[in-house]
């Protein structure tokens, strides 16, 4: 084994991969949230569709999307593989009595469980939005005009607005943000610690930022579908015969 | 005895003790009663009372590890009522006193649990994995010779203090025992950062962390997920900062050591 494979197959090396991909995913969440918030403007989705078009066409963003998807896959694989390795290290005979709640936080001990919940959400979520907006064969998007552009753009807003009228989808979405919040509650600060970024002067601020980050991100993500569910101001455009409308009525599994 | 309560009455307790004949047999929890336990006894003295009772009844006494009984050797490792070294913060089992319990209590006593710490018998586990990690690099190589003069190597006070803090690790293994992942990172990092902080440790700085981490993985300890149970249960208060220092040392060593293998 070369020193490189040895480094990244060691326990610390694998942790470093988790931290780098995890913190990278955190930065992605910020961008994702800022764009989602555009849906709450009362402009029939014009701003949201504008930015969705930008994310789908800008070459730098498209390149980052590949990095993001790889990062996510590596994070998921490595996270689950480490959970299996760690379970083996603990052994088959567990403690009869174990009061781990007296020495650590619940979120910290349940990262793999929280991650798996996120994975389930991500599969439904990506099938609904990402696959549909990137691959025409999976449904494609209706075209609409937005003020700042001279060419029509895909109407992702209507997919979201329609999805967020479906009770079970809104519930799954909002509840999943609780899992996200707890995952980040531990994950944010943990990523810094793994990378060795621990210092008496700054670590208290990293902890505080991580706690604030996890609450703000998860609450805002959860609030958007709830508002769009309960308010009549957010409606999908009427059917134009595009596959999207068809899939929304005919393929409940894809909602 | 100073600080003891003259009115404290002797206690009667129910013990649920892990009994296991040897490495290859399955173990189980066995219930025992102990009577007239003085609140001033240490936890190990209470177990001595149990063992005397068992010997008198012709039964096999409970095996448990102990040596110094003054909190410095790190061998008295018991998982008591779901906590490594029992409920009291910053104490080894030998320094835990029965006044922390109440008359009529039921106390569950188990050995450390980790694949890398197999149970030898009852409550006694094999922690030689720790020895092998230390042998892999937890030392400095020096030529023997005349005793060096004091302060020949200047070390700033705050660095000396931090190195000393790390050096107080008694290798008890409570960090592994309480960690969900059975990770030995707190133990290994205490030694790595102690020696990385001091000039004497710099000669072998990079190979040390590479070799100790490799040995740690080979022994089958888990990977740290920064849960923090270890530092919360450590009887001498080794801090998580040491793990971050070790991760930095590891990244630096892997990136810049001359070791291509
Ligand atoms: C938006 C999605 C996600 C974000 C932002 C995220 C973020 C993070 C961060 C920052 C960490 C801490 C890394 C460290 O301690 O060094 C982490 C750890 C972890 N993540 Fe995620 N994660 C996400 C999704 C997932 C998914 C889908 C899974 C699994 C199926 C997962 C499983 C794990 C596990 C098991 C850990 C703990 C492993 C360890 O600390 O070694 N995560 N995550
Ligand atoms: S770090 Fe603390 S808990 Fe771990 S072996 Fe050393 S003294 Fe024991
Ligand atoms: S017997 Fe030595 S530390 Fe407890």
Tab-separated table of N, CA, C and O and ligand atoms in Angstrom, chain A residues 11 14-29 72 75-83 86 108 110-120 122 180 183-184 186-195 213, chain B residues 181 223-226, ligand 1:
chain	number	residue	atom	x	y	z
A	11	UNK	N	-8.007	5.091	10.303
A	11	UNK	CA	-9.230	5.612	10.936
A	11	UNK	C	-9.256	7.136	10.876
A	11	UNK	O	-10.303	7.733	10.614
A	14	UNK	N	-9.964	8.363	7.251
A	14	UNK	CA	-11.377	8.206	6.861
A	14	UNK	C	-12.238	9.270	7.531
A	14	UNK	O	-13.197	9.775	6.956
A	15	UNK	N	-11.879	9.598	8.762
A	15	UNK	CA	-12.579	10.670	9.461
A	15	UNK	C	-12.383	12.003	8.757
A	15	UNK	O	-13.279	12.835	8.700
A	16	UNK	N	-11.178	12.219	8.247
A	16	UNK	CA	-10.897	13.482	7.567
A	16	UNK	C	-11.753	13.591	6.299
A	16	UNK	O	-12.281	14.656	5.982
A	17	UNK	N	-11.934	12.464	5.623
A	17	UNK	CA	-12.818	12.458	4.453
A	17	UNK	C	-14.246	12.819	4.893
A	17	UNK	O	-14.925	13.626	4.253
A	18	UNK	N	-14.704	12.237	5.998
A	18	UNK	CA	-16.041	12.565	6.512
A	18	UNK	C	-16.169	14.056	6.800
A	18	UNK	O	-17.179	14.687	6.483
A	19	UNK	N	-15.143	14.611	7.433
A	19	UNK	CA	-15.215	16.021	7.826
A	19	UNK	C	-15.213	16.925	6.595
A	19	UNK	O	-16.008	17.859	6.504
A	20	UNK	N	-14.323	16.640	5.637
A	20	UNK	CA	-14.246	17.498	4.441
A	20	UNK	C	-15.548	17.441	3.646
A	20	UNK	O	-16.098	18.473	3.262
A	21	UNK	N	-16.062	16.219	3.421
A	21	UNK	CA	-17.308	16.120	2.656
A	21	UNK	C	-18.464	16.713	3.462
A	21	UNK	O	-19.304	17.429	2.916
A	22	UNK	N	-18.495	16.467	4.767
A	22	UNK	CA	-19.585	16.969	5.610
A	22	UNK	C	-19.630	18.491	5.628
A	22	UNK	O	-20.692	19.099	5.459
A	23	UNK	N	-18.465	19.116	5.812
A	23	UNK	CA	-18.448	20.580	5.856
A	23	UNK	C	-18.734	21.170	4.477
A	23	UNK	O	-19.357	22.222	4.356
A	24	UNK	N	-18.295	20.465	3.430
A	24	UNK	CA	-18.624	20.914	2.070
A	24	UNK	C	-20.144	20.866	1.858
A	24	UNK	O	-20.746	21.808	1.326
A	25	UNK	N	-20.780	19.796	2.346
A	25	UNK	CA	-22.235	19.699	2.239
A	25	UNK	C	-22.918	20.836	3.014
A	25	UNK	O	-23.958	21.343	2.602
A	26	UNK	N	-22.299	21.247	4.139
A	26	UNK	CA	-22.866	22.360	4.910
A	26	UNK	C	-22.879	23.635	4.070
A	26	UNK	O	-23.847	24.398	4.100
A	27	UNK	N	-21.794	23.878	3.329
A	27	UNK	CA	-21.736	25.098	2.512
A	27	UNK	C	-22.790	25.028	1.406
A	27	UNK	O	-23.425	26.027	1.073
A	28	UNK	N	-22.996	23.828	0.869
A	28	UNK	CA	-24.023	23.663	-0.159
A	28	UNK	C	-25.414	23.977	0.395
A	28	UNK	O	-26.248	24.592	-0.279
A	29	UNK	N	-25.643	23.556	1.661
A	29	UNK	CA	-26.964	23.804	2.263
A	29	UNK	C	-27.296	25.288	2.291
A	29	UNK	O	-28.445	25.686	2.101
A	72	UNK	N	-21.286	13.744	-1.681
A	72	UNK	CA	-22.416	13.162	-0.956
A	72	UNK	C	-22.302	11.641	-0.920
A	72	UNK	O	-22.457	11.011	0.129
A	75	UNK	N	-19.504	10.647	1.369
A	75	UNK	CA	-19.924	10.882	2.755
A	75	UNK	C	-20.859	9.763	3.238
A	75	UNK	O	-20.696	9.241	4.338
A	76	UNK	N	-21.798	9.402	2.393
A	76	UNK	CA	-22.761	8.362	2.773
A	76	UNK	C	-22.052	7.018	2.921
A	76	UNK	O	-22.182	6.321	3.935
A	77	UNK	N	-21.237	6.666	1.900
A	77	UNK	CA	-20.563	5.372	1.954
A	77	UNK	C	-19.643	5.298	3.175
A	77	UNK	O	-19.689	4.348	3.958
A	78	UNK	N	-18.812	6.323	3.307
A	78	UNK	CA	-17.828	6.314	4.392
A	78	UNK	C	-18.516	6.343	5.764
A	78	UNK	O	-18.102	5.649	6.684
A	79	UNK	N	-19.595	7.130	5.874
A	79	UNK	CA	-20.324	7.221	7.137
A	79	UNK	C	-20.887	5.878	7.551
A	79	UNK	O	-20.739	5.448	8.700
A	80	UNK	N	-21.504	5.188	6.597
A	80	UNK	CA	-22.100	3.894	6.927
A	80	UNK	C	-21.016	2.851	7.176
A	80	UNK	O	-21.124	2.025	8.084
A	81	UNK	N	-19.938	2.895	6.371
A	81	UNK	CA	-18.845	1.926	6.551
A	81	UNK	C	-18.193	2.115	7.922
A	81	UNK	O	-17.871	1.140	8.612
A	82	UNK	N	-18.001	3.374	8.333
A	82	UNK	CA	-17.402	3.625	9.650
A	82	UNK	C	-18.341	3.162	10.763
A	82	UNK	O	-17.889	2.624	11.779
A	83	UNK	N	-19.645	3.338	10.551
A	83	UNK	CA	-20.596	2.902	11.577
A	83	UNK	C	-20.502	1.382	11.772
A	83	UNK	O	-20.541	0.889	12.899
A	86	UNK	N	-17.215	0.592	13.567
A	86	UNK	CA	-17.262	0.974	14.978
A	86	UNK	C	-18.130	0.038	15.802
A	86	UNK	O	-17.864	-0.206	16.975
A	108	UNK	N	-24.869	13.265	19.101
A	108	UNK	CA	-23.504	12.806	18.859
A	108	UNK	C	-23.437	11.293	18.738
A	108	UNK	O	-22.645	10.754	17.978
A	110	UNK	N	-25.839	9.370	17.652
A	110	UNK	CA	-26.752	8.800	16.659
A	110	UNK	C	-26.567	9.368	15.260
A	110	UNK	O	-27.524	9.498	14.500
A	111	UNK	N	-25.314	9.682	14.921
A	111	UNK	CA	-25.048	10.280	13.613
A	111	UNK	C	-25.416	9.344	12.463
A	111	UNK	O	-25.911	9.773	11.429
A	112	UNK	N	-25.175	8.048	12.631
A	112	UNK	CA	-25.472	7.115	11.542
A	112	UNK	C	-26.984	6.969	11.366
A	112	UNK	O	-27.482	6.932	10.238
A	113	UNK	N	-27.715	6.921	12.473
A	113	UNK	CA	-29.181	6.868	12.395
A	113	UNK	C	-29.725	8.123	11.722
A	113	UNK	O	-30.535	8.055	10.782
A	114	UNK	N	-29.245	9.288	12.174
A	114	UNK	CA	-29.711	10.552	11.595
A	114	UNK	C	-29.343	10.621	10.116
A	114	UNK	O	-30.129	11.064	9.278
A	115	UNK	N	-28.123	10.170	9.793
A	115	UNK	CA	-27.687	10.172	8.397
A	115	UNK	C	-28.568	9.269	7.537
A	115	UNK	O	-28.901	9.618	6.401
A	116	UNK	N	-28.954	8.114	8.088
A	116	UNK	CA	-29.809	7.206	7.318
A	116	UNK	C	-31.179	7.823	7.066
A	116	UNK	O	-31.739	7.703	5.972
A	117	UNK	N	-31.719	8.516	8.073
A	117	UNK	CA	-32.982	9.231	7.868
A	117	UNK	C	-32.823	10.265	6.755
A	117	UNK	O	-33.679	10.413	5.887
A	118	UNK	N	-31.677	10.968	6.785
A	118	UNK	CA	-31.432	11.962	5.741
A	118	UNK	C	-31.333	11.300	4.375
A	118	UNK	O	-31.805	11.837	3.375
A	119	UNK	N	-30.722	10.127	4.352
A	119	UNK	CA	-30.567	9.416	3.079
A	119	UNK	C	-31.938	9.068	2.489
A	119	UNK	O	-32.177	9.261	1.289
A	120	UNK	N	-32.846	8.587	3.338
A	120	UNK	CA	-34.191	8.254	2.858
A	120	UNK	C	-34.860	9.502	2.294
A	120	UNK	O	-35.419	9.490	1.182
A	122	UNK	N	-33.366	12.157	1.158
A	122	UNK	CA	-32.655	12.619	-0.044
A	122	UNK	C	-33.079	11.835	-1.281
A	122	UNK	O	-33.186	12.401	-2.370
A	180	UNK	N	-31.979	16.597	10.026
A	180	UNK	CA	-30.880	17.439	9.532
A	180	UNK	C	-30.333	18.318	10.653
A	180	UNK	O	-29.119	18.426	10.849
A	183	UNK	N	-28.280	16.281	12.977
A	183	UNK	CA	-27.051	15.835	12.308
A	183	UNK	C	-26.027	16.975	12.300
A	183	UNK	O	-24.846	16.764	12.538
A	184	UNK	N	-26.519	18.179	12.037
A	184	UNK	CA	-25.611	19.320	11.980
A	184	UNK	C	-25.222	19.796	13.377
A	184	UNK	O	-24.135	20.331	13.580
A	186	UNK	N	-24.372	18.113	15.869
A	186	UNK	CA	-23.098	17.471	16.194
A	186	UNK	C	-22.083	17.656	15.075
A	186	UNK	O	-20.899	17.880	15.331
A	187	UNK	N	-22.564	17.532	13.819
A	187	UNK	CA	-21.633	17.433	12.696
A	187	UNK	C	-20.777	18.663	12.477
A	187	UNK	O	-19.587	18.548	12.173
A	188	UNK	N	-21.344	19.837	12.635
A	188	UNK	CA	-20.608	21.062	12.333
A	188	UNK	C	-19.342	21.162	13.180
A	188	UNK	O	-18.234	21.233	12.677
A	189	UNK	N	-19.509	21.104	14.481
A	189	UNK	CA	-18.338	21.249	15.350
A	189	UNK	C	-17.412	20.041	15.237
A	189	UNK	O	-16.193	20.149	15.345
A	190	UNK	N	-18.054	18.865	15.012
A	190	UNK	CA	-17.269	17.646	14.910
A	190	UNK	C	-16.313	17.709	13.723
A	190	UNK	O	-15.168	17.260	13.804
A	191	UNK	N	-16.792	18.276	12.607
A	191	UNK	CA	-15.939	18.414	11.429
A	191	UNK	C	-14.694	19.239	11.732
A	191	UNK	O	-13.585	18.898	11.314
A	192	UNK	N	-14.863	20.328	12.481
A	192	UNK	CA	-13.714	21.163	12.837
A	192	UNK	C	-12.734	20.384	13.707
A	192	UNK	O	-11.526	20.409	13.504
A	193	UNK	N	-13.284	19.680	14.688
A	193	UNK	CA	-12.432	18.901	15.595
A	193	UNK	C	-11.641	17.849	14.819
A	193	UNK	O	-10.449	17.670	15.039
A	194	UNK	N	-12.310	17.164	13.891
A	194	UNK	CA	-11.633	16.124	13.112
A	194	UNK	C	-10.460	16.694	12.333
A	194	UNK	O	-9.410	16.070	12.216
A	195	UNK	N	-10.663	17.900	11.775
A	195	UNK	CA	-9.589	18.502	10.991
A	195	UNK	C	-8.498	19.108	11.881
A	195	UNK	O	-7.556	19.727	11.387
A	213	UNK	N	-26.087	27.453	13.516
A	213	UNK	CA	-26.196	27.022	12.125
A	213	UNK	C	-27.227	25.908	11.983
A	213	UNK	O	-28.118	25.962	11.131
B	181	UNK	N	-17.980	3.889	20.026
B	181	UNK	CA	-17.196	3.281	18.949
B	181	UNK	C	-16.002	2.490	19.480
B	181	UNK	O	-15.170	2.050	18.695
B	223	UNK	N	-13.237	4.095	15.122
B	223	UNK	CA	-12.837	5.425	14.676
B	223	UNK	C	-13.622	6.470	15.454
B	223	UNK	O	-14.831	6.353	15.626
B	224	UNK	N	-12.934	7.494	15.910
B	224	UNK	CA	-13.547	8.530	16.746
B	224	UNK	C	-14.612	9.295	15.964
B	224	UNK	O	-14.395	9.675	14.827
B	225	UNK	N	-15.789	9.516	16.578
B	225	UNK	CA	-16.767	10.411	15.952
B	225	UNK	C	-17.029	11.622	16.853
B	225	UNK	O	-18.086	12.248	16.765
B	226	UNK	N	-16.060	11.939	17.682
B	226	UNK	CA	-16.109	13.160	18.503
B	226	UNK	C	-17.358	13.234	19.387
B	226	UNK	O	-17.937	14.302	19.550
C	1	LIG	C1	-27.069	17.426	3.624
C	1	LIG	C2	-26.611	16.364	4.061
C	1	LIG	C3	-25.507	16.171	5.066
C	1	LIG	C4	-24.675	17.072	5.705
C	1	LIG	C5	-24.627	18.571	5.552
C	1	LIG	C6	-23.806	16.305	6.570
C	1	LIG	C7	-22.830	16.848	7.388
C	1	LIG	C8	-22.016	16.125	8.228
C	1	LIG	C9	-20.934	16.641	9.006
C	1	LIG	C10	-20.447	18.088	9.018
C	1	LIG	C11	-20.404	15.607	9.728
C	1	LIG	C12	-19.232	15.654	10.718
C	1	LIG	C13	-17.977	15.094	10.144
C	1	LIG	C14	-16.929	14.843	11.197
C	1	LIG	O1	-17.244	14.562	12.336
C	1	LIG	O2	-15.747	14.886	10.900
C	1	LIG	C15	-21.155	14.443	9.411
C	1	LIG	C16	-20.938	13.190	9.971
C	1	LIG	C17	-21.627	12.057	9.620
C	1	LIG	N1	-22.551	11.938	8.611
C	1	LIG	FE1	-23.338	13.451	7.535
C	1	LIG	N2	-24.111	14.971	6.459
C	1	LIG	C18	-25.150	14.857	5.545
C	1	LIG	C19	-25.764	13.698	5.115
C	1	LIG	C20	-25.471	12.435	5.568
C	1	LIG	C21	-26.058	11.209	5.083
C	1	LIG	C22	-27.080	11.106	3.980
C	1	LIG	C23	-25.493	10.203	5.814
C	1	LIG	C24	-25.666	8.701	5.784
C	1	LIG	C25	-26.374	7.945	5.211
C	1	LIG	C26	-24.579	10.786	6.761
C	1	LIG	C27	-23.866	10.069	7.696
C	1	LIG	C28	-22.967	10.611	8.579
C	1	LIG	C29	-22.311	9.884	9.636
C	1	LIG	C30	-22.483	8.394	9.956
C	1	LIG	C31	-21.474	10.792	10.284
C	1	LIG	C32	-20.584	10.521	11.494
C	1	LIG	C33	-19.331	9.841	11.038
C	1	LIG	C34	-18.108	10.344	11.682
C	1	LIG	O3	-18.129	11.360	12.393
C	1	LIG	O4	-17.074	9.715	11.471
C	1	LIG	N3	-24.576	12.139	6.584
C	1	LIG	N4	-22.121	14.757	8.488
